[in-house]
Amino acid sequence: MDVEEFREFGKAAIDLIADYMENIRARDVLPSVEPGYLVNSLPPEAPEEPEQWKDVLHDFTHFILPGITHWHSPRFHAFYPTGTSFASLVGSILSNGLGVIGFSWMSSPACTELEVVTMNWLGKLLGLPEQFLNCSTGPGGGVIQGSASEATLVGLLAAKDRTVRRIKQTNPDLDEGFIKAKLIAYSSDQSNSSVEKAGLLGSMKMRLLKTDADGKLRGDTLKKAFEEDQEQGLIPCYCVATLGTTGTCAFDPLYEIGPLCNEYNVWLHVDAAYAGAAFTCPEYRHLMNGVEYVDSFDVNAHKWMLVNFDCSCMWVKNGYDLIKTFDVQRIYLDDLENSNKIPDYRHWQLPLGRKFRALKLWTVLRIYGTEGIRSHIRNQIGLAKYFAQLMQPDDRFVIEPEPAMGLVCFRLTEGDKVTKKLLDNLTEKKKVFMVAGSYHNRYMIRFVICSRNTKKEDVDYSWNKIKEEVDCLCPVNIHTKKYKVPVMKNIDAVKSNEKSK
Ligand SMILES: Cc1ncc(COP(=O)(O)O)c(C=O)c1O
């Protein structure tokens, strides 16, 4: 392919994606394909002869697109959002166009320096304390990881190394392996699966502690666990607090957990993968009270901040903790002269190679501006509230717990079986996509405002699809008036009339 063909291919691909986004409402959210549909449609061998780009785009449209789950459909309400925006897409093209690897300053100075700049911008936008920023006078700083899962593992490995170093200072004869075998990590039973996985990958026992009635990990529970484990001869090492749990978007109280972790020399990592983006709006920052006690803090810009995957933004209070953990020298990587002046990011992450991810963060922050990001977050929270208001008056539904950020969890008063049937039926029809969750051992459905394309009319559409289905499953009985004439009530009050499971 020569440069002229590249121009044509690239422009055609951009047109295709622009058309796709513009007409996304015409598609079902879920694809109508069976496992193996693509494997059995494409040739078993790569083509021997070069092919034309038009044929490739043709096959993209005819074979790939039919097998896509449309995450950016305004009726996609499952999981949590994954970010995209035209600004981010252009940033990705620029990054891929340059095709650099930025493991050290020398390997591509702008790659490192733009990451320093954008992580400072974003850290300030989130209201993080100064000591987490590269521009502070201390050893703190930000780095872009591939995923929140990676950030949690990076924190765990750094915590392990820091704890071993601390214990060896007072007990130099103790064997490193002996110390490592005694280390223990903590999180809540509501934390993301990636937290438990970090324990598996980092060979550290992970206790998932019971949360309170609101799904939060409380200080007294954590303290009890530290004490129990110390009595057993174990060494508390790492704790992951979640700001915005995956199930119900609960916020662990950092002001309780933080001082305890500091007292027990436990590294505190914050997983704010989804909800952290809300801290761009000052009115939500009280939810991270106590952040000054934290060692590392992670927000996925690739979830709720309009940046395409992958862009997980992690800040640490002390970059040397990462450098000491991950520093492996080779003569061909030597950039010692510069690494005293600017982060050598290969020591802040798991892989050696690293993409120029900061470019897409930079294009988003510039094209939207901080006001644009805030208004995106506020708009999405407003749409979730609107959905809750539509559902609230209908006493066939229970909204529980209190909606948080862009998430509304609900179930049917008819019981778990019918709630599950509702989700199954809706999924089968493919017009609206949500996933299940559980709250206080009850089956519930999670409705999340995900797509940046979602408007009020789309929420009306999704609500009507849900209601139509419920009208079939639990028809309104006008004689008993079980389904009353809609009146607005507080969400808390909509808990009457429930059948047991
Ligand atoms: C709270 C939380 N943490 C971590 C993750 C995992 O994120 P990633 O896919 O970036 O590893 C998720 C995913 O939804 C999440 O909700």
Short mmCIF file of C-alpha atoms and ligand atoms in Angstrom, two decimals:
data_model
loop_
_atom_site.label_atom_id
_atom_site.label_comp_id
_atom_site.label_asym_id
_atom_site.label_seq_id
_atom_site.Cartn_x
_atom_site.Cartn_y
_atom_site.Cartn_z
CA MET A 1 0.00 0.00 0.00
CA ASP A 2 1.50 3.33 -0.98
CA VAL A 3 0.91 6.67 0.66
CA GLU A 4 -1.87 7.68 -1.77
CA GLU A 5 -3.78 4.47 -1.09
CA PHE A 6 -3.27 5.03 2.62
CA ARG A 7 -4.93 8.45 2.31
CA GLU A 8 -7.93 6.92 0.51
CA PHE A 9 -8.20 3.91 2.83
CA GLY A 10 -7.88 6.09 5.92
CA LYS A 11 -10.46 8.64 4.74
CA ALA A 12 -12.89 5.89 3.76
CA ALA A 13 -12.46 4.26 7.20
CA ILE A 14 -13.14 7.57 8.95
CA ASP A 15 -16.25 8.10 6.83
CA LEU A 16 -17.38 4.60 7.69
CA ILE A 17 -17.00 5.21 11.44
CA ALA A 18 -18.66 8.64 11.17
CA ASP A 19 -21.64 7.04 9.37
CA TYR A 20 -21.69 4.22 11.91
CA MET A 21 -21.92 6.66 14.83
CA GLU A 22 -24.44 8.87 13.09
CA ASN A 23 -26.79 5.96 12.35
CA ILE A 24 -26.14 3.81 15.41
CA ARG A 25 -29.76 4.02 16.62
CA ALA A 26 -30.85 2.02 13.56
CA ARG A 27 -29.03 -1.05 14.87
CA ASP A 28 -30.04 -3.49 17.59
CA VAL A 29 -27.66 -3.16 20.54
CA LEU A 30 -26.84 -6.86 20.48
CA PRO A 31 -25.78 -8.80 17.38
CA SER A 32 -27.79 -11.67 15.92
CA VAL A 33 -25.01 -14.17 15.43
CA GLU A 34 -24.13 -17.56 16.86
CA PRO A 35 -20.71 -18.66 18.17
CA GLY A 36 -18.45 -19.58 15.25
CA TYR A 37 -20.26 -17.29 12.77
CA LEU A 38 -17.06 -15.46 11.84
CA VAL A 39 -14.61 -18.31 12.19
CA ASN A 40 -16.69 -20.29 9.71
CA SER A 41 -17.13 -17.37 7.31
CA LEU A 42 -13.53 -16.27 6.85
CA PRO A 43 -10.84 -18.22 5.00
CA PRO A 44 -8.73 -20.50 7.22
CA GLU A 45 -5.45 -19.11 5.82
CA ALA A 46 -4.16 -15.54 5.42
CA PRO A 47 -4.29 -14.43 1.77
CA GLU A 48 -1.21 -15.32 -0.27
CA GLU A 49 -1.60 -12.33 -2.59
CA PRO A 50 -2.08 -8.68 -1.49
CA GLU A 51 -5.71 -7.61 -1.50
CA GLN A 52 -7.44 -4.30 -2.25
CA TRP A 53 -8.35 -2.04 0.65
CA LYS A 54 -11.88 -1.68 -0.72
CA ASP A 55 -12.36 -5.43 -0.36
CA VAL A 56 -11.11 -5.26 3.22
CA LEU A 57 -13.58 -2.49 4.10
CA HIS A 58 -16.33 -4.38 2.31
CA ASP A 59 -15.67 -7.44 4.47
CA PHE A 60 -15.50 -5.26 7.58
CA THR A 61 -19.03 -4.09 6.80
CA HIS A 62 -20.38 -7.51 5.87
CA PHE A 63 -18.64 -9.82 8.32
CA ILE A 64 -17.26 -7.84 11.24
CA LEU A 65 -20.01 -5.28 11.89
CA PRO A 66 -22.78 -7.91 12.17
CA GLY A 67 -20.85 -9.47 15.05
CA ILE A 68 -20.44 -6.28 17.06
CA THR A 69 -22.11 -5.50 20.37
CA HIS A 70 -22.74 -1.78 20.01
CA TRP A 71 -21.21 -0.32 23.16
CA HIS A 72 -21.88 3.19 21.89
CA SER A 73 -25.52 2.62 21.12
CA PRO A 74 -27.59 4.99 23.28
CA ARG A 75 -29.52 1.90 24.38
CA PHE A 76 -26.45 0.11 25.72
CA HIS A 77 -26.89 0.21 29.51
CA ALA A 78 -24.70 -2.72 30.60
CA PHE A 79 -21.53 -2.93 32.72
CA TYR A 80 -20.02 0.58 32.86
CA PRO A 81 -19.27 2.86 29.91
CA THR A 82 -16.25 2.51 27.70
CA GLY A 83 -15.14 5.85 26.41
CA THR A 84 -14.99 7.10 22.88
CA SER A 85 -15.17 10.48 21.20
CA PHE A 86 -14.08 11.89 17.88
CA ALA A 87 -11.37 13.85 19.69
CA SER A 88 -10.01 10.64 21.21
CA LEU A 89 -10.20 8.75 17.90
CA VAL A 90 -8.08 11.41 16.23
CA GLY A 91 -5.63 11.27 19.13
CA SER A 92 -5.40 7.48 18.62
CA ILE A 93 -4.77 7.92 14.91
CA LEU A 94 -2.01 10.42 15.60
CA SER A 95 -0.46 8.09 18.18
CA ASN A 96 -0.65 5.05 15.91
CA GLY A 97 0.56 7.14 13.00
CA LEU A 98 3.73 8.02 14.86
CA GLY A 99 4.00 4.43 16.08
CA VAL A 100 6.58 5.18 18.77
CA ILE A 101 7.41 3.22 21.91
CA GLY A 102 8.07 5.46 24.90
CA PHE A 103 9.72 3.41 27.62
CA SER A 104 12.35 6.09 28.37
CA TRP A 105 12.65 9.81 27.70
CA MET A 106 15.22 9.16 24.97
CA SER A 107 12.97 6.61 23.22
CA SER A 108 10.59 9.48 22.40
CA PRO A 109 10.83 12.63 24.54
CA ALA A 110 7.37 13.99 23.64
CA CYS A 111 5.76 10.69 24.61
CA THR A 112 7.07 10.94 28.17
CA GLU A 113 6.64 14.68 28.51
CA LEU A 114 3.06 14.83 27.21
CA GLU A 115 2.18 12.10 29.73
CA VAL A 116 3.70 14.22 32.51
CA VAL A 117 1.74 17.27 31.34
CA THR A 118 -1.62 15.55 30.82
CA MET A 119 -1.40 13.62 34.08
CA ASN A 120 -0.78 16.92 35.88
CA TRP A 121 -3.73 18.50 34.07
CA LEU A 122 -6.02 15.60 34.89
CA GLY A 123 -4.79 15.26 38.49
CA LYS A 124 -5.63 18.93 39.05
CA LEU A 125 -8.97 18.56 37.28
CA LEU A 126 -9.88 15.72 39.67
CA GLY A 127 -8.82 17.77 42.69
CA LEU A 128 -6.09 15.34 43.76
CA PRO A 129 -3.72 16.58 46.46
CA GLU A 130 -0.59 18.24 45.08
CA GLN A 131 1.72 15.49 46.32
CA PHE A 132 0.33 13.10 43.66
CA LEU A 133 1.39 15.34 40.80
CA ASN A 134 4.57 15.31 38.73
CA CYS A 135 4.71 19.08 39.10
CA SER A 136 4.95 18.91 42.91
CA THR A 137 8.32 19.24 44.57
CA GLY A 138 8.03 15.72 46.04
CA PRO A 139 8.44 12.26 44.51
CA GLY A 140 4.79 11.87 43.44
CA GLY A 141 3.48 11.62 39.91
CA GLY A 142 1.07 10.19 37.40
CA VAL A 143 1.43 7.46 34.82
CA ILE A 144 -0.95 6.02 32.23
CA GLN A 145 -1.49 2.28 32.63
CA GLY A 146 -3.38 0.03 30.24
CA SER A 147 -6.19 -0.85 32.63
CA ALA A 148 -7.41 -0.48 36.20
CA SER A 149 -6.52 -4.16 36.63
CA GLU A 150 -2.90 -3.39 35.81
CA ALA A 151 -2.86 -0.40 38.15
CA THR A 152 -4.12 -2.58 41.03
CA LEU A 153 -1.42 -5.16 40.32
CA VAL A 154 1.28 -2.48 40.02
CA GLY A 155 0.19 -1.13 43.43
CA LEU A 156 0.24 -4.61 44.95
CA LEU A 157 3.73 -5.39 43.68
CA ALA A 158 5.04 -2.03 44.87
CA ALA A 159 3.42 -2.55 48.28
CA LYS A 160 5.06 -5.97 48.53
CA ASP A 161 8.48 -4.57 47.71
CA ARG A 162 8.09 -1.61 50.09
CA THR A 163 6.98 -3.85 52.95
CA VAL A 164 9.86 -6.27 52.45
CA ARG A 165 12.33 -3.36 52.41
CA ARG A 166 10.80 -1.92 55.61
CA ILE A 167 10.94 -5.22 57.48
CA LYS A 168 14.49 -5.97 56.28
CA GLN A 169 15.61 -2.62 57.70
CA THR A 170 14.93 -3.78 61.25
CA ASN A 171 15.39 -7.54 60.60
CA PRO A 172 18.18 -7.78 58.00
CA ASP A 173 18.64 -11.53 58.56
CA LEU A 174 15.07 -12.42 57.73
CA ASP A 175 14.71 -14.30 54.45
CA GLU A 176 12.85 -12.33 51.76
CA GLY A 177 10.79 -15.36 50.75
CA PHE A 178 9.78 -15.90 54.37
CA ILE A 179 8.55 -12.31 54.65
CA LYS A 180 6.70 -12.44 51.32
CA ALA A 181 4.83 -15.58 52.33
CA LYS A 182 3.38 -13.73 55.32
CA LEU A 183 2.08 -10.70 53.47
CA ILE A 184 -1.65 -10.25 53.18
CA ALA A 185 -3.91 -7.92 51.20
CA TYR A 186 -7.45 -6.62 51.79
CA SER A 187 -10.36 -5.35 49.83
CA SER A 188 -14.13 -5.65 50.07
CA ASP A 189 -16.49 -8.35 48.86
CA GLN A 190 -17.83 -5.67 46.47
CA SER A 191 -14.49 -4.91 44.80
CA ASN A 192 -14.00 -5.63 41.12
CA SER A 193 -12.88 -9.11 40.04
CA SER A 194 -9.57 -7.56 38.94
CA VAL A 195 -8.68 -6.92 42.60
CA GLU A 196 -8.92 -10.59 43.52
CA LYS A 197 -6.97 -11.36 40.34
CA ALA A 198 -4.18 -8.98 41.39
CA GLY A 199 -3.79 -11.10 44.54
CA LEU A 200 -3.55 -14.25 42.40
CA LEU A 201 -1.03 -12.72 40.01
CA GLY A 202 1.03 -11.12 42.76
CA SER A 203 0.98 -14.26 44.93
CA MET A 204 -0.52 -12.47 47.91
CA LYS A 205 -3.44 -13.78 49.91
CA MET A 206 -6.36 -11.38 49.42
CA ARG A 207 -9.10 -11.12 52.03
CA LEU A 208 -12.38 -9.81 50.64
CA LEU A 209 -13.99 -8.30 53.72
CA LYS A 210 -17.69 -8.04 54.32
CA THR A 211 -19.20 -4.66 53.53
CA ASP A 212 -21.88 -2.80 55.46
CA ALA A 213 -25.52 -2.62 54.37
CA ASP A 214 -24.60 0.04 51.79
CA GLY A 215 -21.83 -2.03 50.20
CA LYS A 216 -18.99 -0.05 51.82
CA LEU A 217 -15.86 -1.36 53.48
CA ARG A 218 -15.79 0.19 56.95
CA GLY A 219 -12.80 1.08 59.09
CA ASP A 220 -13.80 -1.11 62.05
CA THR A 221 -14.04 -4.19 59.78
CA LEU A 222 -10.61 -3.48 58.36
CA LYS A 223 -9.06 -2.86 61.77
CA LYS A 224 -10.45 -6.14 63.08
CA ALA A 225 -8.97 -7.98 60.07
CA PHE A 226 -5.54 -6.34 60.56
CA GLU A 227 -5.54 -7.36 64.22
CA GLU A 228 -6.70 -10.93 63.57
CA ASP A 229 -4.03 -11.42 60.93
CA GLN A 230 -1.25 -9.90 63.01
CA GLU A 231 -2.19 -12.31 65.79
CA GLN A 232 -1.73 -15.15 63.29
CA GLY A 233 1.77 -13.86 62.48
CA LEU A 234 0.74 -12.41 59.11
CA ILE A 235 1.82 -8.98 57.85
CA PRO A 236 -0.90 -6.63 56.53
CA CYS A 237 0.56 -5.15 53.35
CA TYR A 238 -1.94 -3.87 50.78
CA CYS A 239 -5.51 -2.61 50.77
CA VAL A 240 -7.69 -1.71 47.79
CA ALA A 241 -10.53 0.70 48.48
CA THR A 242 -13.14 1.23 45.79
CA LEU A 243 -14.74 4.54 44.93
CA GLY A 244 -17.69 3.42 42.84
CA THR A 245 -18.02 -0.36 43.10
CA THR A 246 -18.93 -2.26 39.95
CA GLY A 247 -22.12 -3.73 41.38
CA THR A 248 -23.84 -0.74 42.98
CA CYS A 249 -21.38 2.20 42.73
CA ALA A 250 -20.74 2.29 46.49
CA PHE A 251 -17.95 4.49 47.86
CA ASP A 252 -15.63 3.12 50.55
CA PRO A 253 -14.93 5.80 53.20
CA LEU A 254 -11.27 6.72 52.70
CA TYR A 255 -11.41 8.92 55.82
CA GLU A 256 -11.89 5.73 57.89
CA ILE A 257 -9.70 3.33 55.91
CA GLY A 258 -6.85 5.76 55.17
CA PRO A 259 -5.67 6.59 58.71
CA LEU A 260 -5.79 2.88 59.60
CA CYS A 261 -3.69 1.87 56.61
CA ASN A 262 -1.15 4.58 57.47
CA GLU A 263 -1.03 3.38 61.09
CA TYR A 264 -0.45 -0.25 60.06
CA ASN A 265 2.01 0.61 57.25
CA VAL A 266 -0.40 -0.80 54.69
CA TRP A 267 -0.26 0.55 51.12
CA LEU A 268 -3.68 1.97 50.26
CA HIS A 269 -4.67 1.85 46.61
CA VAL A 270 -7.89 3.46 45.37
CA ASP A 271 -9.76 1.86 42.49
CA ALA A 272 -11.96 4.66 41.15
CA ALA A 273 -12.05 3.10 37.69
CA TYR A 274 -15.52 4.33 36.76
CA ALA A 275 -16.74 6.89 39.27
CA GLY A 276 -13.43 8.74 39.66
CA ALA A 277 -14.31 10.78 36.58
CA ALA A 278 -17.04 12.47 38.65
CA PHE A 279 -14.38 14.17 40.77
CA THR A 280 -13.90 16.54 37.84
CA CYS A 281 -17.07 18.11 39.31
CA PRO A 282 -16.38 19.69 42.72
CA GLU A 283 -19.83 18.69 44.03
CA TYR A 284 -18.78 15.00 44.11
CA ARG A 285 -15.33 15.42 45.69
CA HIS A 286 -16.61 14.82 49.22
CA LEU A 287 -16.80 11.16 48.14
CA MET A 288 -13.00 11.01 48.15
CA ASN A 289 -12.52 12.65 51.56
CA GLY A 290 -9.42 11.07 53.06
CA VAL A 291 -7.58 10.80 49.73
CA GLU A 292 -4.55 12.41 51.39
CA TYR A 293 -3.91 9.09 53.21
CA VAL A 294 -3.73 7.13 49.95
CA ASP A 295 -0.57 5.74 48.31
CA SER A 296 -1.94 5.21 44.81
CA PHE A 297 -5.11 6.29 43.03
CA ASP A 298 -6.49 5.10 39.70
CA VAL A 299 -9.22 6.40 37.38
CA ASN A 300 -10.01 4.98 33.96
CA ALA A 301 -10.17 7.91 31.57
CA HIS A 302 -11.21 5.17 29.14
CA LYS A 303 -14.44 4.57 31.02
CA TRP A 304 -16.36 7.74 31.68
CA MET A 305 -14.09 10.43 30.33
CA LEU A 306 -14.55 10.14 26.57
CA VAL A 307 -11.11 8.62 25.96
CA ASN A 308 -10.87 5.36 24.02
CA PHE A 309 -9.53 2.24 25.72
CA ASP A 310 -6.78 2.01 26.94
CA CYS A 311 -6.06 4.92 29.25
CA SER A 312 -6.04 4.12 32.95
CA CYS A 313 -4.65 7.07 34.89
CA MET A 314 -2.72 6.19 38.03
CA TRP A 315 -1.08 8.58 40.49
CA VAL A 316 1.32 7.63 43.26
CA LYS A 317 2.55 9.61 46.20
CA ASN A 318 6.06 8.24 45.87
CA GLY A 319 7.30 7.29 42.42
CA TYR A 320 10.45 5.77 43.94
CA ASP A 321 8.31 2.96 45.35
CA LEU A 322 7.54 1.95 41.76
CA ILE A 323 11.06 2.53 40.48
CA LYS A 324 12.59 0.38 43.24
CA THR A 325 10.10 -2.38 42.47
CA PHE A 326 10.37 -2.47 38.69
CA ASP A 327 13.87 -1.16 37.91
CA VAL A 328 15.73 -3.73 35.80
CA GLN A 329 18.72 -2.31 33.96
CA ARG A 330 20.18 -3.31 30.61
CA ILE A 331 22.91 -1.46 28.76
CA TYR A 332 20.70 -1.02 25.68
CA LEU A 333 18.01 0.72 27.80
CA ASP A 334 20.42 3.06 29.50
CA ASP A 335 19.09 6.62 29.74
CA LEU A 336 20.50 7.45 33.14
CA GLU A 337 21.39 11.04 32.37
CA ASN A 338 17.76 11.93 31.58
CA SER A 339 16.01 9.66 34.06
CA ASN A 340 17.11 11.94 36.91
CA LYS A 341 15.17 14.81 35.36
CA ILE A 342 12.01 13.19 34.02
CA PRO A 343 10.19 9.90 34.76
CA ASP A 344 11.58 6.82 33.08
CA TYR A 345 8.13 5.34 32.67
CA ARG A 346 9.32 1.79 32.03
CA HIS A 347 9.91 1.60 35.81
CA TRP A 348 6.32 2.64 36.55
CA GLN A 349 4.55 -0.22 34.78
CA LEU A 350 4.54 -3.95 34.01
CA PRO A 351 5.60 -4.13 30.33
CA LEU A 352 8.69 -2.59 28.79
CA GLY A 353 6.99 -1.19 25.68
CA ARG A 354 4.44 1.57 26.02
CA LYS A 355 2.10 3.34 23.63
CA PHE A 356 1.82 7.09 23.23
CA ARG A 357 -1.50 7.03 25.12
CA ALA A 358 -1.20 10.59 26.36
CA LEU A 359 -2.00 11.87 22.86
CA LYS A 360 -5.65 10.79 23.01
CA LEU A 361 -6.00 12.16 26.55
CA TRP A 362 -4.49 15.42 25.33
CA THR A 363 -6.82 15.73 22.33
CA VAL A 364 -9.86 15.03 24.54
CA LEU A 365 -8.85 17.50 27.25
CA ARG A 366 -8.21 20.18 24.63
CA ILE A 367 -11.20 19.60 22.37
CA TYR A 368 -13.71 19.30 25.24
CA GLY A 369 -12.01 21.59 27.74
CA THR A 370 -12.51 20.94 31.42
CA GLU A 371 -16.02 22.45 31.22
CA GLY A 372 -16.91 20.03 28.43
CA ILE A 373 -15.82 17.03 30.50
CA ARG A 374 -17.77 18.26 33.53
CA SER A 375 -20.88 18.86 31.48
CA HIS A 376 -20.63 15.33 29.99
CA ILE A 377 -20.50 13.83 33.52
CA ARG A 378 -23.33 16.01 34.82
CA ASN A 379 -25.46 15.28 31.79
CA GLN A 380 -25.03 11.52 32.22
CA ILE A 381 -25.85 11.66 35.93
CA GLY A 382 -28.90 13.76 35.05
CA LEU A 383 -30.06 11.13 32.55
CA ALA A 384 -29.75 8.39 35.18
CA LYS A 385 -31.86 10.48 37.56
CA TYR A 386 -34.40 10.99 34.79
CA PHE A 387 -34.62 7.22 34.27
CA ALA A 388 -35.17 6.72 38.02
CA GLN A 389 -37.91 9.35 37.96
CA LEU A 390 -39.67 7.53 35.13
CA MET A 391 -39.54 4.26 37.05
CA GLN A 392 -40.24 5.59 40.54
CA PRO A 393 -44.02 6.00 40.35
CA ASP A 394 -44.55 2.45 39.05
CA ASP A 395 -44.82 0.23 42.12
CA ARG A 396 -44.04 -2.93 40.17
CA PHE A 397 -40.41 -1.77 40.43
CA VAL A 398 -38.10 -1.34 43.39
CA ILE A 399 -35.13 0.96 42.90
CA GLU A 400 -32.45 -0.15 45.30
CA PRO A 401 -29.92 0.98 46.44
CA GLU A 402 -30.13 4.72 45.91
CA PRO A 403 -29.04 5.52 42.32
CA ALA A 404 -25.42 6.66 42.18
CA MET A 405 -23.66 8.47 39.33
CA GLY A 406 -24.93 7.01 36.04
CA LEU A 407 -26.20 3.77 37.61
CA VAL A 408 -29.75 2.84 38.59
CA CYS A 409 -30.29 -0.65 40.07
CA PHE A 410 -33.80 -2.06 40.14
CA ARG A 411 -35.82 -5.24 40.56
CA LEU A 412 -39.45 -6.25 40.34
CA THR A 413 -41.67 -6.55 43.38
CA GLU A 414 -42.88 -9.84 41.87
CA GLY A 415 -39.60 -11.43 42.94
CA ASP A 416 -36.21 -12.51 41.63
CA LYS A 417 -37.47 -15.07 39.13
CA VAL A 418 -39.60 -12.52 37.33
CA THR A 419 -36.81 -9.93 37.43
CA LYS A 420 -34.49 -12.45 35.81
CA LYS A 421 -37.15 -13.29 33.23
CA LEU A 422 -37.46 -9.57 32.44
CA LEU A 423 -33.74 -9.30 31.78
CA ASP A 424 -33.69 -12.51 29.74
CA ASN A 425 -36.59 -11.35 27.57
CA LEU A 426 -35.08 -7.92 26.97
CA THR A 427 -31.70 -9.43 26.11
CA GLU A 428 -33.34 -11.80 23.69
CA LYS A 429 -35.04 -8.90 21.91
CA LYS A 430 -31.65 -7.08 21.61
CA LYS A 431 -33.09 -3.55 21.65
CA VAL A 432 -31.83 -2.63 25.11
CA PHE A 433 -28.87 -4.20 26.87
CA MET A 434 -28.41 -4.37 30.65
CA VAL A 435 -26.74 -6.87 32.94
CA ALA A 436 -27.67 -8.40 36.28
CA GLY A 437 -26.32 -7.63 39.72
CA SER A 438 -27.17 -8.53 43.25
CA TYR A 439 -27.98 -6.44 46.28
CA HIS A 440 -28.68 -7.89 49.72
CA ASN A 441 -28.92 -11.30 48.07
CA ARG A 442 -31.67 -10.12 45.75
CA TYR A 443 -31.34 -10.41 41.98
CA MET A 444 -31.40 -6.99 40.37
CA ILE A 445 -30.83 -5.34 37.04
CA ARG A 446 -28.22 -2.62 36.53
CA PHE A 447 -29.19 0.23 34.20
CA VAL A 448 -26.24 2.47 33.36
CA ILE A 449 -26.06 5.52 31.15
CA CYS A 450 -23.10 4.47 29.03
CA SER A 451 -23.00 6.00 25.58
CA ARG A 452 -22.05 9.63 25.13
CA ASN A 453 -24.77 9.58 22.44
CA THR A 454 -27.55 8.86 24.94
CA LYS A 455 -30.22 11.55 25.04
CA LYS A 456 -33.44 11.92 27.01
CA GLU A 457 -35.41 10.38 24.11
CA ASP A 458 -33.16 7.29 24.28
CA VAL A 459 -33.85 6.93 27.99
CA ASP A 460 -37.57 7.18 27.18
CA TYR A 461 -37.06 4.48 24.53
CA SER A 462 -35.27 2.14 26.94
CA TRP A 463 -37.79 2.78 29.70
CA ASN A 464 -40.68 2.04 27.32
CA LYS A 465 -39.06 -1.23 26.22
CA ILE A 466 -38.64 -2.25 29.87
CA LYS A 467 -42.18 -1.23 30.71
CA GLU A 468 -43.68 -3.05 27.70
CA GLU A 469 -41.97 -6.23 28.84
CA VAL A 470 -43.14 -5.76 32.42
CA ASP A 471 -46.68 -5.13 31.16
CA CYS A 472 -46.59 -8.68 29.77
CA LEU A 473 -44.91 -10.24 32.81
CA CYS A 474 -46.90 -8.42 35.51
CA PRO A 475 -49.97 -6.87 33.89
CA VAL A 476 -51.58 -4.00 35.70
CA ASN A 477 -54.61 -5.08 37.66
CA ILE A 478 -56.99 -2.17 37.48
CA HIS A 479 -59.29 -3.72 40.10
CA THR A 480 -56.70 -4.11 42.83
CA LYS A 481 -54.92 -1.02 41.51
CA LYS A 482 -51.67 -2.78 42.19
CA TYR A 483 -50.14 -0.52 39.59
CA LYS A 484 -51.23 2.85 40.85
CA VAL A 485 -51.70 6.08 38.97
CA PRO A 486 -48.21 7.56 38.75
CA VAL A 487 -47.31 9.93 41.55
CA MET A 488 -43.80 11.16 42.28
CA LYS A 489 -42.31 9.83 45.46
CA ASN A 490 -38.87 9.68 47.01
CA ILE A 491 -36.84 6.76 45.79
CA ASP A 492 -36.52 5.60 49.39
CA ALA A 493 -40.27 5.37 49.67
CA VAL A 494 -40.66 3.00 46.73
CA LYS A 495 -40.07 -0.11 48.74
CA SER A 496 -43.54 -1.05 49.76
CA ASN A 497 -45.65 -3.84 48.36
CA GLU A 498 -42.82 -6.27 47.86
CA LYS A 499 -43.23 -9.97 47.65
CA SER A 500 -40.59 -12.10 49.27
CA LYS A 501 -38.30 -14.04 46.98
C1 LIG B 1 -14.57 -0.56 39.96
C2 LIG B 1 -13.85 -1.21 38.81
N1 LIG B 1 -12.56 -1.53 38.93
C3 LIG B 1 -11.88 -2.12 37.94
C4 LIG B 1 -12.49 -2.43 36.74
C5 LIG B 1 -11.70 -3.09 35.66
O1 LIG B 1 -11.24 -2.11 34.75
P1 LIG B 1 -10.19 -2.48 33.61
O2 LIG B 1 -10.95 -3.20 32.56
O3 LIG B 1 -9.65 -1.14 33.15
O4 LIG B 1 -9.13 -3.33 34.21
C6 LIG B 1 -13.84 -2.12 36.57
C7 LIG B 1 -14.54 -2.44 35.32
O5 LIG B 1 -15.68 -2.13 35.12
C8 LIG B 1 -14.54 -1.50 37.63
O6 LIG B 1 -15.84 -1.20 37.53
#
